[in-house]
């Protein structure tokens, strides 16, 4: 039997008028042969927690093979900031609230029994001030870049990712990576 990663997400809520809502989504990634699961202490200064490259090493994963990454903030009091950077130095920054997770999935062709495709290659683009118009006839979209690293920073501030924006605290985060 070929190895599979089963991802399940369930959301339930009961509103004050006793109406109940439930959402359940699941997906199976075929061909997953390698996982890395660890808990890291996220410092108050931005530190690289994952690197992606064409070769592997300590904390470095093969960009073609990674299919799924989950970052779970284990703190009940403080958020974590995650920065995703591509080969063109484009950055995407997001806040992961207390007890919540952020999932970054790679490109995959989920054919049985082995998944193929390009993993984290050509999965990220970000612009600071320009709206991306992928269908503009005279200025074509230049495309996505390869994800090259993930940087994490712990913060107790409710403000955006800025220097001196309030109290900051180190927090623990679970990192889960699945690859073929």
mmCIF file with all atom_site columns, C-alpha atoms in Angstrom:
data_model
loop_
_atom_site.group_PDB
_atom_site.id
_atom_site.type_symbol
_atom_site.label_atom_id
_atom_site.label_alt_id
_atom_site.label_comp_id
_atom_site.label_asym_id
_atom_site.label_entity_id
_atom_site.label_seq_id
_atom_site.pdbx_PDB_ins_code
_atom_site.Cartn_x
_atom_site.Cartn_y
_atom_site.Cartn_z
_atom_site.occupancy
_atom_site.B_iso_or_equiv
_atom_site.pdbx_formal_charge
_atom_site.auth_seq_id
_atom_site.auth_comp_id
_atom_site.auth_asym_id
_atom_site.auth_atom_id
_atom_site.pdbx_PDB_model_num
ATOM 1   C CA . UNK A 1 1   ? 0.000   0.000  0.000   1.00 0.00 ? 1   UNK A CA 1
ATOM 2   C CA . UNK A 1 2   ? 1.373   3.412  -0.983  1.00 0.00 ? 2   UNK A CA 1
ATOM 3   C CA . UNK A 1 3   ? 1.834   5.862  1.905   1.00 0.00 ? 3   UNK A CA 1
ATOM 4   C CA . UNK A 1 4   ? -0.741  8.630  2.252   1.00 0.00 ? 4   UNK A CA 1
ATOM 5   C CA . UNK A 1 5   ? -1.141  11.758 4.340   1.00 0.00 ? 5   UNK A CA 1
ATOM 6   C CA . UNK A 1 6   ? -4.745  12.372 5.322   1.00 0.00 ? 6   UNK A CA 1
ATOM 7   C CA . UNK A 1 7   ? -5.558  15.993 6.160   1.00 0.00 ? 7   UNK A CA 1
ATOM 8   C CA . UNK A 1 8   ? -8.842  16.680 7.927   1.00 0.00 ? 8   UNK A CA 1
ATOM 9   C CA . UNK A 1 9   ? -10.214 20.072 8.939   1.00 0.00 ? 9   UNK A CA 1
ATOM 10  C CA . UNK A 1 10  ? -13.394 20.402 10.970  1.00 0.00 ? 10  UNK A CA 1
ATOM 11  C CA . UNK A 1 11  ? -15.121 23.587 12.094  1.00 0.00 ? 11  UNK A CA 1
ATOM 12  C CA . UNK A 1 12  ? -18.183 23.577 14.326  1.00 0.00 ? 12  UNK A CA 1
ATOM 13  C CA . UNK A 1 13  ? -20.098 26.438 15.895  1.00 0.00 ? 13  UNK A CA 1
ATOM 14  C CA . UNK A 1 14  ? -23.339 26.828 17.826  1.00 0.00 ? 14  UNK A CA 1
ATOM 15  C CA . UNK A 1 15  ? -24.725 30.354 17.611  1.00 0.00 ? 15  UNK A CA 1
ATOM 16  C CA . UNK A 1 16  ? -26.593 32.099 20.425  1.00 0.00 ? 16  UNK A CA 1
ATOM 17  C CA . UNK A 1 17  ? -29.936 31.159 18.814  1.00 0.00 ? 17  UNK A CA 1
ATOM 18  C CA . UNK A 1 18  ? -28.837 27.482 19.062  1.00 0.00 ? 18  UNK A CA 1
ATOM 19  C CA . UNK A 1 19  ? -28.321 27.137 15.293  1.00 0.00 ? 19  UNK A CA 1
ATOM 20  C CA . UNK A 1 20  ? -25.468 24.730 14.656  1.00 0.00 ? 20  UNK A CA 1
ATOM 21  C CA . UNK A 1 21  ? -23.068 24.824 11.745  1.00 0.00 ? 21  UNK A CA 1
ATOM 22  C CA . UNK A 1 22  ? -20.487 22.240 10.841  1.00 0.00 ? 22  UNK A CA 1
ATOM 23  C CA . UNK A 1 23  ? -17.897 22.121 8.055   1.00 0.00 ? 23  UNK A CA 1
ATOM 24  C CA . UNK A 1 24  ? -15.721 19.099 7.395   1.00 0.00 ? 24  UNK A CA 1
ATOM 25  C CA . UNK A 1 25  ? -13.098 18.925 4.670   1.00 0.00 ? 25  UNK A CA 1
ATOM 26  C CA . UNK A 1 26  ? -10.584 16.207 4.026   1.00 0.00 ? 26  UNK A CA 1
ATOM 27  C CA . UNK A 1 27  ? -7.904  15.570 1.500   1.00 0.00 ? 27  UNK A CA 1
ATOM 28  C CA . UNK A 1 28  ? -5.454  12.730 0.969   1.00 0.00 ? 28  UNK A CA 1
ATOM 29  C CA . UNK A 1 29  ? -1.954  13.315 -0.372  1.00 0.00 ? 29  UNK A CA 1
ATOM 30  C CA . UNK A 1 30  ? -0.526  10.199 -1.995  1.00 0.00 ? 30  UNK A CA 1
ATOM 31  C CA . UNK A 1 31  ? 3.118   9.151  -2.018  1.00 0.00 ? 31  UNK A CA 1
ATOM 32  C CA . UNK A 1 32  ? 4.174   10.866 1.218   1.00 0.00 ? 32  UNK A CA 1
ATOM 33  C CA . UNK A 1 33  ? 7.296   9.030  2.396   1.00 0.00 ? 33  UNK A CA 1
ATOM 34  C CA . UNK A 1 34  ? 8.940   11.596 4.673   1.00 0.00 ? 34  UNK A CA 1
ATOM 35  C CA . UNK A 1 35  ? 7.671   13.739 7.518   1.00 0.00 ? 35  UNK A CA 1
ATOM 36  C CA . UNK A 1 36  ? 9.349   16.140 9.880   1.00 0.00 ? 36  UNK A CA 1
ATOM 37  C CA . UNK A 1 37  ? 7.456   17.078 13.018  1.00 0.00 ? 37  UNK A CA 1
ATOM 38  C CA . UNK A 1 38  ? 9.003   19.218 15.705  1.00 0.00 ? 38  UNK A CA 1
ATOM 39  C CA . UNK A 1 39  ? 8.232   21.806 18.298  1.00 0.00 ? 39  UNK A CA 1
ATOM 40  C CA . UNK A 1 40  ? 10.392  24.916 18.127  1.00 0.00 ? 40  UNK A CA 1
ATOM 41  C CA . UNK A 1 41  ? 10.716  27.828 20.512  1.00 0.00 ? 41  UNK A CA 1
ATOM 42  C CA . UNK A 1 42  ? 10.032  30.900 18.394  1.00 0.00 ? 42  UNK A CA 1
ATOM 43  C CA . UNK A 1 43  ? 12.190  33.810 19.562  1.00 0.00 ? 43  UNK A CA 1
ATOM 44  C CA . UNK A 1 44  ? 11.234  37.458 19.660  1.00 0.00 ? 44  UNK A CA 1
ATOM 45  C CA . UNK A 1 45  ? 13.567  38.161 16.746  1.00 0.00 ? 45  UNK A CA 1
ATOM 46  C CA . UNK A 1 46  ? 12.903  36.731 13.292  1.00 0.00 ? 46  UNK A CA 1
ATOM 47  C CA . UNK A 1 47  ? 14.701  33.416 12.803  1.00 0.00 ? 47  UNK A CA 1
ATOM 48  C CA . UNK A 1 48  ? 14.676  31.084 9.837   1.00 0.00 ? 48  UNK A CA 1
ATOM 49  C CA . UNK A 1 49  ? 12.881  27.888 10.819  1.00 0.00 ? 49  UNK A CA 1
ATOM 50  C CA . UNK A 1 50  ? 12.773  26.206 7.401   1.00 0.00 ? 50  UNK A CA 1
ATOM 51  C CA . UNK A 1 51  ? 14.830  26.533 4.233   1.00 0.00 ? 51  UNK A CA 1
ATOM 52  C CA . UNK A 1 52  ? 13.980  25.008 0.865   1.00 0.00 ? 52  UNK A CA 1
ATOM 53  C CA . UNK A 1 53  ? 16.536  24.272 -1.818  1.00 0.00 ? 53  UNK A CA 1
ATOM 54  C CA . UNK A 1 54  ? 17.398  21.782 -4.551  1.00 0.00 ? 54  UNK A CA 1
ATOM 55  C CA . UNK A 1 55  ? 19.471  19.889 -1.962  1.00 0.00 ? 55  UNK A CA 1
ATOM 56  C CA . UNK A 1 56  ? 18.822  18.873 1.635   1.00 0.00 ? 56  UNK A CA 1
ATOM 57  C CA . UNK A 1 57  ? 20.667  19.709 4.837   1.00 0.00 ? 57  UNK A CA 1
ATOM 58  C CA . UNK A 1 58  ? 20.051  20.549 8.486   1.00 0.00 ? 58  UNK A CA 1
ATOM 59  C CA . UNK A 1 59  ? 16.724  22.396 8.485   1.00 0.00 ? 59  UNK A CA 1
ATOM 60  C CA . UNK A 1 60  ? 16.733  22.459 4.670   1.00 0.00 ? 60  UNK A CA 1
ATOM 61  C CA . UNK A 1 61  ? 14.208  20.497 2.633   1.00 0.00 ? 61  UNK A CA 1
ATOM 62  C CA . UNK A 1 62  ? 14.203  19.607 -1.057  1.00 0.00 ? 62  UNK A CA 1
ATOM 63  C CA . UNK A 1 63  ? 11.842  22.137 -2.658  1.00 0.00 ? 63  UNK A CA 1
ATOM 64  C CA . UNK A 1 64  ? 10.608  19.659 -5.279  1.00 0.00 ? 64  UNK A CA 1
ATOM 65  C CA . UNK A 1 65  ? 9.554   17.060 -2.714  1.00 0.00 ? 65  UNK A CA 1
ATOM 66  C CA . UNK A 1 66  ? 7.717   19.056 -0.033  1.00 0.00 ? 66  UNK A CA 1
ATOM 67  C CA . UNK A 1 67  ? 3.950   18.869 -0.489  1.00 0.00 ? 67  UNK A CA 1
ATOM 68  C CA . UNK A 1 68  ? 2.478   20.150 2.778   1.00 0.00 ? 68  UNK A CA 1
ATOM 69  C CA . UNK A 1 69  ? 3.563   22.358 5.683   1.00 0.00 ? 69  UNK A CA 1
ATOM 70  C CA . UNK A 1 70  ? 1.621   23.172 8.840   1.00 0.00 ? 70  UNK A CA 1
ATOM 71  C CA . UNK A 1 71  ? 2.632   25.723 11.451  1.00 0.00 ? 71  UNK A CA 1
ATOM 72  C CA . UNK A 1 72  ? 0.634   25.574 14.713  1.00 0.00 ? 72  UNK A CA 1
ATOM 73  C CA . UNK A 1 73  ? 0.976   28.239 17.388  1.00 0.00 ? 73  UNK A CA 1
ATOM 74  C CA . UNK A 1 74  ? 0.969   26.361 20.712  1.00 0.00 ? 74  UNK A CA 1
ATOM 75  C CA . UNK A 1 75  ? 0.647   29.530 22.795  1.00 0.00 ? 75  UNK A CA 1
ATOM 76  C CA . UNK A 1 76  ? -2.669  30.373 24.429  1.00 0.00 ? 76  UNK A CA 1
ATOM 77  C CA . UNK A 1 77  ? -1.649  34.004 24.924  1.00 0.00 ? 77  UNK A CA 1
ATOM 78  C CA . UNK A 1 78  ? 0.589   35.299 22.119  1.00 0.00 ? 78  UNK A CA 1
ATOM 79  C CA . UNK A 1 79  ? 0.595   35.298 18.281  1.00 0.00 ? 79  UNK A CA 1
ATOM 80  C CA . UNK A 1 80  ? 3.387   34.310 15.918  1.00 0.00 ? 80  UNK A CA 1
ATOM 81  C CA . UNK A 1 81  ? 4.377   36.122 12.734  1.00 0.00 ? 81  UNK A CA 1
ATOM 82  C CA . UNK A 1 82  ? 5.403   33.956 9.755   1.00 0.00 ? 82  UNK A CA 1
ATOM 83  C CA . UNK A 1 83  ? 7.295   35.332 6.757   1.00 0.00 ? 83  UNK A CA 1
ATOM 84  C CA . UNK A 1 84  ? 7.400   33.306 3.540   1.00 0.00 ? 84  UNK A CA 1
ATOM 85  C CA . UNK A 1 85  ? 10.058  34.399 1.035   1.00 0.00 ? 85  UNK A CA 1
ATOM 86  C CA . UNK A 1 86  ? 10.582  33.325 -2.573  1.00 0.00 ? 86  UNK A CA 1
ATOM 87  C CA . UNK A 1 87  ? 13.665  33.301 -4.792  1.00 0.00 ? 87  UNK A CA 1
ATOM 88  C CA . UNK A 1 88  ? 12.872  36.845 -6.023  1.00 0.00 ? 88  UNK A CA 1
ATOM 89  C CA . UNK A 1 89  ? 12.869  38.209 -2.446  1.00 0.00 ? 89  UNK A CA 1
ATOM 90  C CA . UNK A 1 90  ? 9.078   38.597 -2.564  1.00 0.00 ? 90  UNK A CA 1
ATOM 91  C CA . UNK A 1 91  ? 7.705   38.196 0.963   1.00 0.00 ? 91  UNK A CA 1
ATOM 92  C CA . UNK A 1 92  ? 4.336   37.288 2.393   1.00 0.00 ? 92  UNK A CA 1
ATOM 93  C CA . UNK A 1 93  ? 3.807   37.841 6.124   1.00 0.00 ? 93  UNK A CA 1
ATOM 94  C CA . UNK A 1 94  ? 0.912   36.527 8.154   1.00 0.00 ? 94  UNK A CA 1
ATOM 95  C CA . UNK A 1 95  ? -0.023  36.440 11.813  1.00 0.00 ? 95  UNK A CA 1
ATOM 96  C CA . UNK A 1 96  ? -0.951  33.069 13.334  1.00 0.00 ? 96  UNK A CA 1
ATOM 97  C CA . UNK A 1 97  ? -3.134  33.635 16.377  1.00 0.00 ? 97  UNK A CA 1
ATOM 98  C CA . UNK A 1 98  ? -3.004  31.798 19.655  1.00 0.00 ? 98  UNK A CA 1
ATOM 99  C CA . UNK A 1 99  ? -3.809  28.095 19.273  1.00 0.00 ? 99  UNK A CA 1
ATOM 100 C CA . UNK A 1 100 ? -4.315  28.410 15.502  1.00 0.00 ? 100 UNK A CA 1
ATOM 101 C CA . UNK A 1 101 ? -2.573  26.902 12.474  1.00 0.00 ? 101 UNK A CA 1
ATOM 102 C CA . UNK A 1 102 ? -1.406  28.078 9.067   1.00 0.00 ? 102 UNK A CA 1
ATOM 103 C CA . UNK A 1 103 ? -1.176  25.551 6.224   1.00 0.00 ? 103 UNK A CA 1
ATOM 104 C CA . UNK A 1 104 ? 1.006   26.046 3.136   1.00 0.00 ? 104 UNK A CA 1
ATOM 105 C CA . UNK A 1 105 ? 0.527   23.403 0.480   1.00 0.00 ? 105 UNK A CA 1
ATOM 106 C CA . UNK A 1 106 ? 2.823   22.671 -2.391  1.00 0.00 ? 106 UNK A CA 1
ATOM 107 C CA . UNK A 1 107 ? 1.996   21.891 -5.977  1.00 0.00 ? 107 UNK A CA 1
ATOM 108 C CA . UNK A 1 108 ? 1.135   18.247 -6.445  1.00 0.00 ? 108 UNK A CA 1
ATOM 109 C CA . UNK A 1 109 ? -0.394  15.874 -8.923  1.00 0.00 ? 109 UNK A CA 1
ATOM 110 C CA . UNK A 1 110 ? -2.164  13.490 -6.600  1.00 0.00 ? 110 UNK A CA 1
ATOM 111 C CA . UNK A 1 111 ? -2.253  10.477 -8.935  1.00 0.00 ? 111 UNK A CA 1
ATOM 112 C CA . UNK A 1 112 ? -2.178  7.100  -7.288  1.00 0.00 ? 112 UNK A CA 1
ATOM 113 C CA . UNK A 1 113 ? 0.146   5.521  -6.252  1.00 0.00 ? 113 UNK A CA 1
ATOM 114 C CA . UNK A 1 114 ? 2.831   8.229  -6.429  1.00 0.00 ? 114 UNK A CA 1
ATOM 115 C CA . UNK A 1 115 ? 2.281   11.969 -6.230  1.00 0.00 ? 115 UNK A CA 1
ATOM 116 C CA . UNK A 1 116 ? 4.324   14.033 -8.655  1.00 0.00 ? 116 UNK A CA 1
ATOM 117 C CA . UNK A 1 117 ? 4.706   17.660 -9.698  1.00 0.00 ? 117 UNK A CA 1
ATOM 118 C CA . UNK A 1 118 ? 6.906   20.446 -8.416  1.00 0.00 ? 118 UNK A CA 1
ATOM 119 C CA . UNK A 1 119 ? 6.377   20.751 -4.651  1.00 0.00 ? 119 UNK A CA 1
ATOM 120 C CA . UNK A 1 120 ? 7.240   24.264 -3.453  1.00 0.00 ? 120 UNK A CA 1
ATOM 121 C CA . UNK A 1 121 ? 8.602   25.399 -6.839  1.00 0.00 ? 121 UNK A CA 1
ATOM 122 C CA . UNK A 1 122 ? 6.588   28.305 -8.296  1.00 0.00 ? 122 UNK A CA 1
ATOM 123 C CA . UNK A 1 123 ? 4.142   28.623 -5.385  1.00 0.00 ? 123 UNK A CA 1
ATOM 124 C CA . UNK A 1 124 ? 4.636   32.189 -4.067  1.00 0.00 ? 124 UNK A CA 1
ATOM 125 C CA . UNK A 1 125 ? 4.355   35.726 -5.344  1.00 0.00 ? 125 UNK A CA 1
ATOM 126 C CA . UNK A 1 126 ? 3.777   38.893 -3.376  1.00 0.00 ? 126 UNK A CA 1
ATOM 127 C CA . UNK A 1 127 ? 3.786   42.585 -4.166  1.00 0.00 ? 127 UNK A CA 1
ATOM 128 C CA . UNK A 1 128 ? 3.677   45.408 -1.675  1.00 0.00 ? 128 UNK A CA 1
ATOM 129 C CA . UNK A 1 129 ? 1.871   48.132 -3.564  1.00 0.00 ? 129 UNK A CA 1
ATOM 130 C CA . UNK A 1 130 ? 0.813   46.722 -6.907  1.00 0.00 ? 130 UNK A CA 1
ATOM 131 C CA . UNK A 1 131 ? -2.344  44.813 -7.636  1.00 0.00 ? 131 UNK A CA 1
ATOM 132 C CA . UNK A 1 132 ? -1.548  41.696 -9.639  1.00 0.00 ? 132 UNK A CA 1
ATOM 133 C CA . UNK A 1 133 ? -3.666  41.464 -12.768 1.00 0.00 ? 133 UNK A CA 1
ATOM 134 C CA . UNK A 1 134 ? -3.018  37.967 -14.102 1.00 0.00 ? 134 UNK A CA 1
ATOM 135 C CA . UNK A 1 135 ? -5.193  38.637 -17.174 1.00 0.00 ? 135 UNK A CA 1
ATOM 136 C CA . UNK A 1 136 ? -3.834  42.064 -18.215 1.00 0.00 ? 136 UNK A CA 1
ATOM 137 C CA . UNK A 1 137 ? -3.229  41.970 -22.007 1.00 0.00 ? 137 UNK A CA 1
ATOM 138 C CA . UNK A 1 138 ? -0.227  44.338 -22.216 1.00 0.00 ? 138 UNK A CA 1
ATOM 139 C CA . UNK A 1 139 ? 1.619   43.605 -18.953 1.00 0.00 ? 139 UNK A CA 1
ATOM 140 C CA . UNK A 1 140 ? 1.548   39.843 -18.536 1.00 0.00 ? 140 UNK A CA 1
ATOM 141 C CA . UNK A 1 141 ? 1.863   38.309 -15.115 1.00 0.00 ? 141 UNK A CA 1
ATOM 142 C CA . UNK A 1 142 ? 5.477   37.295 -14.559 1.00 0.00 ? 142 UNK A CA 1
ATOM 143 C CA . UNK A 1 143 ? 4.617   34.264 -12.463 1.00 0.00 ? 143 UNK A CA 1
ATOM 144 C CA . UNK A 1 144 ? 5.316   32.671 -9.150  1.00 0.00 ? 144 UNK A CA 1
ATOM 145 C CA . UNK A 1 145 ? 8.681   32.098 -7.509  1.00 0.00 ? 145 UNK A CA 1
ATOM 146 C CA . UNK A 1 146 ? 10.092  29.152 -5.585  1.00 0.00 ? 146 UNK A CA 1
ATOM 147 C CA . UNK A 1 147 ? 9.546   29.278 -1.826  1.00 0.00 ? 147 UNK A CA 1
ATOM 148 C CA . UNK A 1 148 ? 13.043  29.454 -0.310  1.00 0.00 ? 148 UNK A CA 1
ATOM 149 C CA . UNK A 1 149 ? 12.504  29.950 3.416   1.00 0.00 ? 149 UNK A CA 1
ATOM 150 C CA . UNK A 1 150 ? 10.133  30.538 6.303   1.00 0.00 ? 150 UNK A CA 1
ATOM 151 C CA . UNK A 1 151 ? 11.014  32.922 9.117   1.00 0.00 ? 151 UNK A CA 1
ATOM 152 C CA . UNK A 1 152 ? 9.130   33.037 12.422  1.00 0.00 ? 152 UNK A CA 1
ATOM 153 C CA . UNK A 1 153 ? 8.904   35.756 15.061  1.00 0.00 ? 153 UNK A CA 1
ATOM 154 C CA . UNK A 1 154 ? 6.977   35.637 18.321  1.00 0.00 ? 154 UNK A CA 1
ATOM 155 C CA . UNK A 1 155 ? 5.042   38.703 19.372  1.00 0.00 ? 155 UNK A CA 1
ATOM 156 C CA . UNK A 1 156 ? 2.567   39.657 22.067  1.00 0.00 ? 156 UNK A CA 1
ATOM 157 C CA . UNK A 1 157 ? 1.496   42.731 20.150  1.00 0.00 ? 157 UNK A CA 1
ATOM 158 C CA . UNK A 1 158 ? -1.911  43.097 18.535  1.00 0.00 ? 158 UNK A CA 1
ATOM 159 C CA . UNK A 1 159 ? -0.391  45.490 16.000  1.00 0.00 ? 159 UNK A CA 1
ATOM 160 C CA . UNK A 1 160 ? 1.036   44.423 12.656  1.00 0.00 ? 160 UNK A CA 1
ATOM 161 C CA . UNK A 1 161 ? 4.578   43.164 12.194  1.00 0.00 ? 161 UNK A CA 1
ATOM 162 C CA . UNK A 1 162 ? 6.469   46.311 13.204  1.00 0.00 ? 162 UNK A CA 1
ATOM 163 C CA . UNK A 1 163 ? 9.463   47.047 15.387  1.00 0.00 ? 163 UNK A CA 1
ATOM 164 C CA . UNK A 1 164 ? 8.556   48.340 18.819  1.00 0.00 ? 164 UNK A CA 1
ATOM 165 C CA . UNK A 1 165 ? 4.852   47.561 18.509  1.00 0.00 ? 165 UNK A CA 1
ATOM 166 C CA . UNK A 1 166 ? 4.265   46.381 22.061  1.00 0.00 ? 166 UNK A CA 1
ATOM 167 C CA . UNK A 1 167 ? 5.351   43.594 24.377  1.00 0.00 ? 167 UNK A CA 1
ATOM 168 C CA . UNK A 1 168 ? 6.893   40.524 22.777  1.00 0.00 ? 168 UNK A CA 1
ATOM 169 C CA . UNK A 1 169 ? 7.258   36.988 24.120  1.00 0.00 ? 169 UNK A CA 1
ATOM 170 C CA . UNK A 1 170 ? 8.875   33.737 23.030  1.00 0.00 ? 170 UNK A CA 1
ATOM 171 C CA . UNK A 1 171 ? 6.307   31.035 22.220  1.00 0.00 ? 171 UNK A CA 1
ATOM 172 C CA . UNK A 1 172 ? 6.303   27.416 21.087  1.00 0.00 ? 172 UNK A CA 1
ATOM 173 C CA . UNK A 1 173 ? 5.195   26.362 17.614  1.00 0.00 ? 173 UNK A CA 1
ATOM 174 C CA . UNK A 1 174 ? 4.660   22.919 16.099  1.00 0.00 ? 174 UNK A CA 1
ATOM 175 C CA . UNK A 1 175 ? 6.051   22.517 12.593  1.00 0.00 ? 175 UNK A CA 1
ATOM 176 C CA . UNK A 1 176 ? 4.879   19.601 10.441  1.00 0.00 ? 176 UNK A CA 1
ATOM 177 C CA . UNK A 1 177 ? 6.297   18.991 6.953   1.00 0.00 ? 177 UNK A CA 1
ATOM 178 C CA . UNK A 1 178 ? 5.315   16.182 4.577   1.00 0.00 ? 178 UNK A CA 1
ATOM 179 C CA . UNK A 1 179 ? 7.329   15.263 1.481   1.00 0.00 ? 179 UNK A CA 1
ATOM 180 C CA . UNK A 1 180 ? 7.493   12.563 -1.153  1.00 0.00 ? 180 UNK A CA 1
#
